[in-house]
Tab-separated table of C-alpha atoms and ligand atoms in Angstrom:
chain	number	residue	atom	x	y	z
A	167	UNK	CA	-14.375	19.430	-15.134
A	168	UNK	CA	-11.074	21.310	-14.731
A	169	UNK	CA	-8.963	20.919	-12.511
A	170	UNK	CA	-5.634	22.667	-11.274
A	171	UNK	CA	-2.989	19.729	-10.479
A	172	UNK	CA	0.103	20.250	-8.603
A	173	UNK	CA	2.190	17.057	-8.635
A	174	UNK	CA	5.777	16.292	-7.343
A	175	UNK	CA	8.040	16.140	-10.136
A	176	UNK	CA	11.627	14.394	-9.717
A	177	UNK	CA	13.877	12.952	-12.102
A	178	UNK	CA	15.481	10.362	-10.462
A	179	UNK	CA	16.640	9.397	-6.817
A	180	UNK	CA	19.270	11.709	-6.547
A	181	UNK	CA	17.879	14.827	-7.666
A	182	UNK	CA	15.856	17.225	-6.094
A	183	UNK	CA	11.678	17.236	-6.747
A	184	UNK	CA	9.614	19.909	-6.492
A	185	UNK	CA	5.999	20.923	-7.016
A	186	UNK	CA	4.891	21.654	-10.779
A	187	UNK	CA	1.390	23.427	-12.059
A	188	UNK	CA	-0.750	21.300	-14.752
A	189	UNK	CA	-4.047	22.132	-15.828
A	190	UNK	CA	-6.500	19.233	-16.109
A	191	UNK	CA	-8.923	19.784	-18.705
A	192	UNK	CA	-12.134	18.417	-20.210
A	193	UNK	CA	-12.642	15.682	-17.009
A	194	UNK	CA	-15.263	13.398	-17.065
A	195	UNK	CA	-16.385	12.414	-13.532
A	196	UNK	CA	-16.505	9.162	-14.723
A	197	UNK	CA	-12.952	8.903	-15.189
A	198	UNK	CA	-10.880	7.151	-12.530
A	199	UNK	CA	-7.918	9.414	-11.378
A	200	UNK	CA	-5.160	7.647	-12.841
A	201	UNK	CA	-7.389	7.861	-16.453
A	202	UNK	CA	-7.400	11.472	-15.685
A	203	UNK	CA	-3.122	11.673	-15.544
A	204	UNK	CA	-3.352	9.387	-18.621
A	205	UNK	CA	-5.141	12.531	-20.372
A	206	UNK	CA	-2.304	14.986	-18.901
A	207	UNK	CA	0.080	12.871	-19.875
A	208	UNK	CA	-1.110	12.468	-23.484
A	209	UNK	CA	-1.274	16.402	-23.585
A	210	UNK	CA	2.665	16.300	-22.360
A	211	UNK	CA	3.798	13.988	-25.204
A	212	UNK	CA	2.009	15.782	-27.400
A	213	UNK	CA	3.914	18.984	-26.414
A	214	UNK	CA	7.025	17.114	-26.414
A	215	UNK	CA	7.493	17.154	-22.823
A	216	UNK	CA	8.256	14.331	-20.438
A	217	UNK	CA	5.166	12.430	-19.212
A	218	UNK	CA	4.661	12.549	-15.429
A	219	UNK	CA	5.468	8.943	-14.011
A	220	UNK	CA	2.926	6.888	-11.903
A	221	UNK	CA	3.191	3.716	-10.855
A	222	UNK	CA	-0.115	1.297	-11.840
A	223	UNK	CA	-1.116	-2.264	-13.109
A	224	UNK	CA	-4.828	-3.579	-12.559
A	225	UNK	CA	-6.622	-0.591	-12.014
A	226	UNK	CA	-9.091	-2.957	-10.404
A	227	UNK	CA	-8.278	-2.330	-6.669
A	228	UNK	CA	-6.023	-5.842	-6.714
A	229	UNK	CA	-2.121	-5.357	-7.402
A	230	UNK	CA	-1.347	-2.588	-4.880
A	231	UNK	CA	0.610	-1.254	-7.799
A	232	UNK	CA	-0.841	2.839	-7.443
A	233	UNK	CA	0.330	4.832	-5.011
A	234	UNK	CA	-0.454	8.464	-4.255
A	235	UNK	CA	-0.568	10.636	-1.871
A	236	UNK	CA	-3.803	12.746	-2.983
A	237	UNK	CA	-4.326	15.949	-1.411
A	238	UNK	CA	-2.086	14.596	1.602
A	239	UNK	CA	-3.780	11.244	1.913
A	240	UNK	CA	-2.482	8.220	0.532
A	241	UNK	CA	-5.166	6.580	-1.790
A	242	UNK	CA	-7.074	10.053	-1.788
A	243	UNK	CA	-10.401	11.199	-0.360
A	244	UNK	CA	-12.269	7.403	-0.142
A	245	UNK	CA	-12.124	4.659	2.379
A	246	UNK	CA	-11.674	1.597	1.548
A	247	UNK	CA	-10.327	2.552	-1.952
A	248	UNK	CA	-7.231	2.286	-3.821
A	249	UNK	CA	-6.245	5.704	-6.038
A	250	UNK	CA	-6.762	3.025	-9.383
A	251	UNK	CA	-10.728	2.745	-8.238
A	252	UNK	CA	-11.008	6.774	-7.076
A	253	UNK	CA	-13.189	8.736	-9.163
A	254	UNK	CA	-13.115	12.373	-10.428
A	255	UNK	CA	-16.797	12.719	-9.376
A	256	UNK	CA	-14.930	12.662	-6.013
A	257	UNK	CA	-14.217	16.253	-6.502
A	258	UNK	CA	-14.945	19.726	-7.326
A	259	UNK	CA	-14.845	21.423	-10.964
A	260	UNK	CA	-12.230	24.365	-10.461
A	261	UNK	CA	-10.507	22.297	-7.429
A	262	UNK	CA	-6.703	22.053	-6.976
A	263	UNK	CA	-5.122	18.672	-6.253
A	264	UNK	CA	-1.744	17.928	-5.042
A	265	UNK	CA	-0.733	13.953	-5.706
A	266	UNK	CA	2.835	13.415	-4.079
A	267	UNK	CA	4.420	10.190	-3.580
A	268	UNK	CA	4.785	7.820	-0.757
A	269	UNK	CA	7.055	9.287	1.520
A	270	UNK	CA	9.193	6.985	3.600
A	271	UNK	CA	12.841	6.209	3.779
A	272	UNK	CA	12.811	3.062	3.268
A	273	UNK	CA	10.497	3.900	0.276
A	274	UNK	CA	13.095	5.959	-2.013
A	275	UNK	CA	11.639	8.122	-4.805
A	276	UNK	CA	12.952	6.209	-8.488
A	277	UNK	CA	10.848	9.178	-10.720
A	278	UNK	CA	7.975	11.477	-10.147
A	279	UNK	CA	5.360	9.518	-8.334
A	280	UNK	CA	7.323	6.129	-8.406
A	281	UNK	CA	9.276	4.897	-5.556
A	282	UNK	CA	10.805	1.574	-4.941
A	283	UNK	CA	8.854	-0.626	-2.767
A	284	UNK	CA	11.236	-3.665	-3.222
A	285	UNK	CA	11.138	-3.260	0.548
A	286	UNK	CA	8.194	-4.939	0.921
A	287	UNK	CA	9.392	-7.960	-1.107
A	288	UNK	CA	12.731	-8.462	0.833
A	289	UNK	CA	10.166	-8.458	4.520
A	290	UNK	CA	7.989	-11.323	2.772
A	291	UNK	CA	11.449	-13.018	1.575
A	292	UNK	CA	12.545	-12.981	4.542
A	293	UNK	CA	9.843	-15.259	6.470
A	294	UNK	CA	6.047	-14.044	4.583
A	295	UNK	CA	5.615	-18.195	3.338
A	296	UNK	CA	4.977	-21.573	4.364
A	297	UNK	CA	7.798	-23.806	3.080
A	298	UNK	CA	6.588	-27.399	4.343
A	299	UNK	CA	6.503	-29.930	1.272
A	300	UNK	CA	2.847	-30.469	0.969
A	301	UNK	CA	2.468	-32.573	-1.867
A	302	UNK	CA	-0.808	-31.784	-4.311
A	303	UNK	CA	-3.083	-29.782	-3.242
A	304	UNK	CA	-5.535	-31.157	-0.490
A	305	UNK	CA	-8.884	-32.041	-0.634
A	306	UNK	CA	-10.989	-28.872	0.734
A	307	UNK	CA	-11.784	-30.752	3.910
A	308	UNK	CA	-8.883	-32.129	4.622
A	309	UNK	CA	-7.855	-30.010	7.475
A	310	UNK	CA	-10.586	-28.951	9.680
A	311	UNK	CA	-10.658	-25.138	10.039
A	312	UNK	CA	-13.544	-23.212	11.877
A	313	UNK	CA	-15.399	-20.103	9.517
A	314	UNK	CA	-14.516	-17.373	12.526
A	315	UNK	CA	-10.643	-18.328	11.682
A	316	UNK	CA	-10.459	-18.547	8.434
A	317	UNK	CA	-12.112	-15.493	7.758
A	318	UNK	CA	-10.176	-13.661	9.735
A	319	UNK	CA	-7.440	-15.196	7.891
A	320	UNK	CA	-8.852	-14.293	4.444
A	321	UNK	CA	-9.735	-10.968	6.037
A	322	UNK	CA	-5.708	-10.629	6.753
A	323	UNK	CA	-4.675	-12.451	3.252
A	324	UNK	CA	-6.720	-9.348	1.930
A	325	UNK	CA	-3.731	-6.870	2.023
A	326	UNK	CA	-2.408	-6.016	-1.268
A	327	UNK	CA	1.129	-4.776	-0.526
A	328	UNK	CA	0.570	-1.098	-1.615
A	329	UNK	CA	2.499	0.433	1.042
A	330	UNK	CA	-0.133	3.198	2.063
A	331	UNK	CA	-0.186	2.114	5.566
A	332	UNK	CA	3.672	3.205	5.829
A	333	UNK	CA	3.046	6.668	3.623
A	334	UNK	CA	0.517	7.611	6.129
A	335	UNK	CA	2.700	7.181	9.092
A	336	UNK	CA	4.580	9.440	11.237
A	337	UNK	CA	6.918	6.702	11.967
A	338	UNK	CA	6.611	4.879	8.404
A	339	UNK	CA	5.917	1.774	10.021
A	340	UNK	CA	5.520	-1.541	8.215
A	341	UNK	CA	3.974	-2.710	10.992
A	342	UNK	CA	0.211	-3.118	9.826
A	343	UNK	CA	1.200	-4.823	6.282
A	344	UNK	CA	3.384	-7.012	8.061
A	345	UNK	CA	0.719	-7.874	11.443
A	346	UNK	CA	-1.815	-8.984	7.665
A	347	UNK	CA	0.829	-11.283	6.086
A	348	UNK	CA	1.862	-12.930	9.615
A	349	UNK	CA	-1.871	-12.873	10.791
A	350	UNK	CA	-2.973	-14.573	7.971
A	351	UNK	CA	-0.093	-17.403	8.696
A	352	UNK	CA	-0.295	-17.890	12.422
A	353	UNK	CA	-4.199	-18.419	12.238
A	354	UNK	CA	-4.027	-20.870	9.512
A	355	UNK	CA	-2.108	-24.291	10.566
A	356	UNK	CA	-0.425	-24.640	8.136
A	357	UNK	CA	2.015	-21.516	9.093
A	358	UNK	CA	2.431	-23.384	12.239
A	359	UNK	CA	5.869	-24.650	11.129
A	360	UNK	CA	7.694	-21.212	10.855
A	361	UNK	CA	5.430	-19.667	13.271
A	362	UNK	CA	8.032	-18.462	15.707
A	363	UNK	CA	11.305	-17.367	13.035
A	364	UNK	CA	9.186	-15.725	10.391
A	365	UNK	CA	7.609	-12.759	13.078
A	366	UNK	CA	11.387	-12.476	13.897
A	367	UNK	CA	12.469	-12.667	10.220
A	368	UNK	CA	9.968	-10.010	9.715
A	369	UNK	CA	10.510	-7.338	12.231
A	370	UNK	CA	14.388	-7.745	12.014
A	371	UNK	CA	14.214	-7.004	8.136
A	372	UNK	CA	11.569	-4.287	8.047
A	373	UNK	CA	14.245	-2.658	11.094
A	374	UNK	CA	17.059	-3.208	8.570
A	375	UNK	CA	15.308	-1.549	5.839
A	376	UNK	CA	14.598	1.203	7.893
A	377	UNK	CA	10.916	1.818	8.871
A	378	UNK	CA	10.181	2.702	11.758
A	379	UNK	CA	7.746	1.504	14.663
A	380	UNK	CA	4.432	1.730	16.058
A	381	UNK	CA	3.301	4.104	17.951
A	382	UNK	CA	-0.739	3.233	17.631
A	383	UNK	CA	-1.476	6.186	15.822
A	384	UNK	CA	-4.326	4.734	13.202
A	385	UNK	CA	-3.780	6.430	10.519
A	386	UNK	CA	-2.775	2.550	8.752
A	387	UNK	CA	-5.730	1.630	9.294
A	388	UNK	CA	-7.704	4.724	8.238
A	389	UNK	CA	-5.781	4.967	4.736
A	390	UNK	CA	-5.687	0.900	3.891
A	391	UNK	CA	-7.550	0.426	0.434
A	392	UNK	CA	-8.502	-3.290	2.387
A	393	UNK	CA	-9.305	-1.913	5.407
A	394	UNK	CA	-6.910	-4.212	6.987
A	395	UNK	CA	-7.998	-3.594	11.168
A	396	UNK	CA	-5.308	-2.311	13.671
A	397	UNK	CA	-6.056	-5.594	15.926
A	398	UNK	CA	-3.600	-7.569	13.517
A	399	UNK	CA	-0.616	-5.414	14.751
A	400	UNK	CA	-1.794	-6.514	18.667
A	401	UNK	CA	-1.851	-10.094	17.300
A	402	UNK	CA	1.723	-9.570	15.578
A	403	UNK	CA	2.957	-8.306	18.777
A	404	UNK	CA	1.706	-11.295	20.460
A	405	UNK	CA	3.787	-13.178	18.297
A	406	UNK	CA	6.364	-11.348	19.096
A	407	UNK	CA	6.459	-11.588	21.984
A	408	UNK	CA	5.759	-15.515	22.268
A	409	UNK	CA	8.857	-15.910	20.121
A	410	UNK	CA	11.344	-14.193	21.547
A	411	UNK	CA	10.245	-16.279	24.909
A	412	UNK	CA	10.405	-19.229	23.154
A	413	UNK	CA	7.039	-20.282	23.897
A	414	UNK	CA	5.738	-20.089	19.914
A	415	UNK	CA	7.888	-23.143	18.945
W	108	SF4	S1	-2.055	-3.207	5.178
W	108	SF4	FE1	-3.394	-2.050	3.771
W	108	SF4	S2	-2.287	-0.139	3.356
W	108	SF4	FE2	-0.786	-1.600	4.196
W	108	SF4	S3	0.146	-2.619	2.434
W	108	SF4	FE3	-1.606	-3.898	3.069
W	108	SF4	S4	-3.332	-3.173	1.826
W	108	SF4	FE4	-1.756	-1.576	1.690
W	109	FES	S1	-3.370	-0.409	-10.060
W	109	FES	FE1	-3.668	-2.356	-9.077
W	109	FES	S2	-4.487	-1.814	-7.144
W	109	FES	FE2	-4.379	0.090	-8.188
């Protein structure tokens, strides 16, 4: 296959990106997409100019490390699919792509493709744990839990922090990665304890680092590799809404 790429270029936070032509040549459909920037890339070195910069770690769908916007959509054209575990067969011979970066304020551009999502870390600092003192680890039984909850907690756990929810957002809201991490702890007992001050831990962080809200638009849920549902945001609400009543504790 080859392919006509046009992909933000941007040397640091500061400066000013724009839109640059590469031709992608000799494509195997096999190839995943980032293996097919790996072979622009070599062809860049090679000409002694500066490799474009992506961000990636497992290339197994796991780390939520990759993270481009593909033709407008974060993750590209598949459901359910991180941009690591997209495939060239995915698209035409002759076809022009466009792969951008997230876009979000709270997301700032560091090079090319790679912005900072140390965001993300600072919300999950700020009340995504359990801190009781549980000793060694529990027998498997120990604490009764029915299958319906716990896998809709493993069905919440299942969010990989890649930030594609926010990208795809008019609002860049956090709001869907954040309704998986507290979902995932307010089904479970043991994220009883912190129940109430991690949701507001949460929200008051992700406001101070600037995304935005929730206006039910879907398009979280349509772009998340995990297919992480839209009813976790209602349930975060919930929350909420219980703690700033009082009525969580
Ligand atoms: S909810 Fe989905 S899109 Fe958002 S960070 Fe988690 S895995 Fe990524
Ligand atoms: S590189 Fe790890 S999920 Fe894509």
């Amino acid at each position: 296959m080859r392919l006509n790429l046009k992909v933000w270029r941007q040397t640091g936070p500061t400066a000013a990106g724009k839109l640059e032509s590469y031709v992608a040549d000799h494509v195997s459909p096999d190839m995943s997409f980032l293996e097919m920037l790996d072979v622009v890339n070599e062809g860049l070195v090679k000409s002694g100019k500066d490799a474009i910069a992506f961000d990636s770690d497992c290339r197994e769908g796991i780390c939520g490390m990759c993270s481009l916007v593909v033709n407008g959509v974060p993750h590209g054209p598949d459901r359910g699919t991180t941009v690591c575990q997209l495939h060239m067969r995915k698209f035409r011979d002759g076809e022009t792509i466009t792969i951008e970066p997230w876009r979000a304020k709270a997301f700032p551009v560091v090079k090319d493709l790679v912005v900072d999502r140390s965001a993300f870390d600072r919300i999950i600092a700020a009340g995504g744990y359990v801190s009781i003192n549980c000793g060694g680890a529990p027998d498997g039984n120990a604490i009764p839990i029915s299958k319906e909850v716990s896998d809709l907690a493993m069905d919440s756990a299942a969010c990989i922090g890649c930030g594609a929810c926010v990208a795809a957002c008019k609002n860049a809201s956090a709001h869907l990665f954040m309704s998986a991490k507290i979902s995932h702890l307010a089904l479970l007992p043991q994220g009883e304890v912190e129940r109430s001050a991690r949701v507001l831990a949460m929200i008051n962080q992700a406001d101070a680092e600037g995304f935005g809200s929730c206006s039910n638009e879907g398009e979280c849920e349509a772009v998340c590799p995990k297919e992480i549902p839209i009813s976790n945001i209602a349930r975060m609400t919930r929350e909420y809404v219980k703690a700033l009543l009082g009525a969580g504790e």
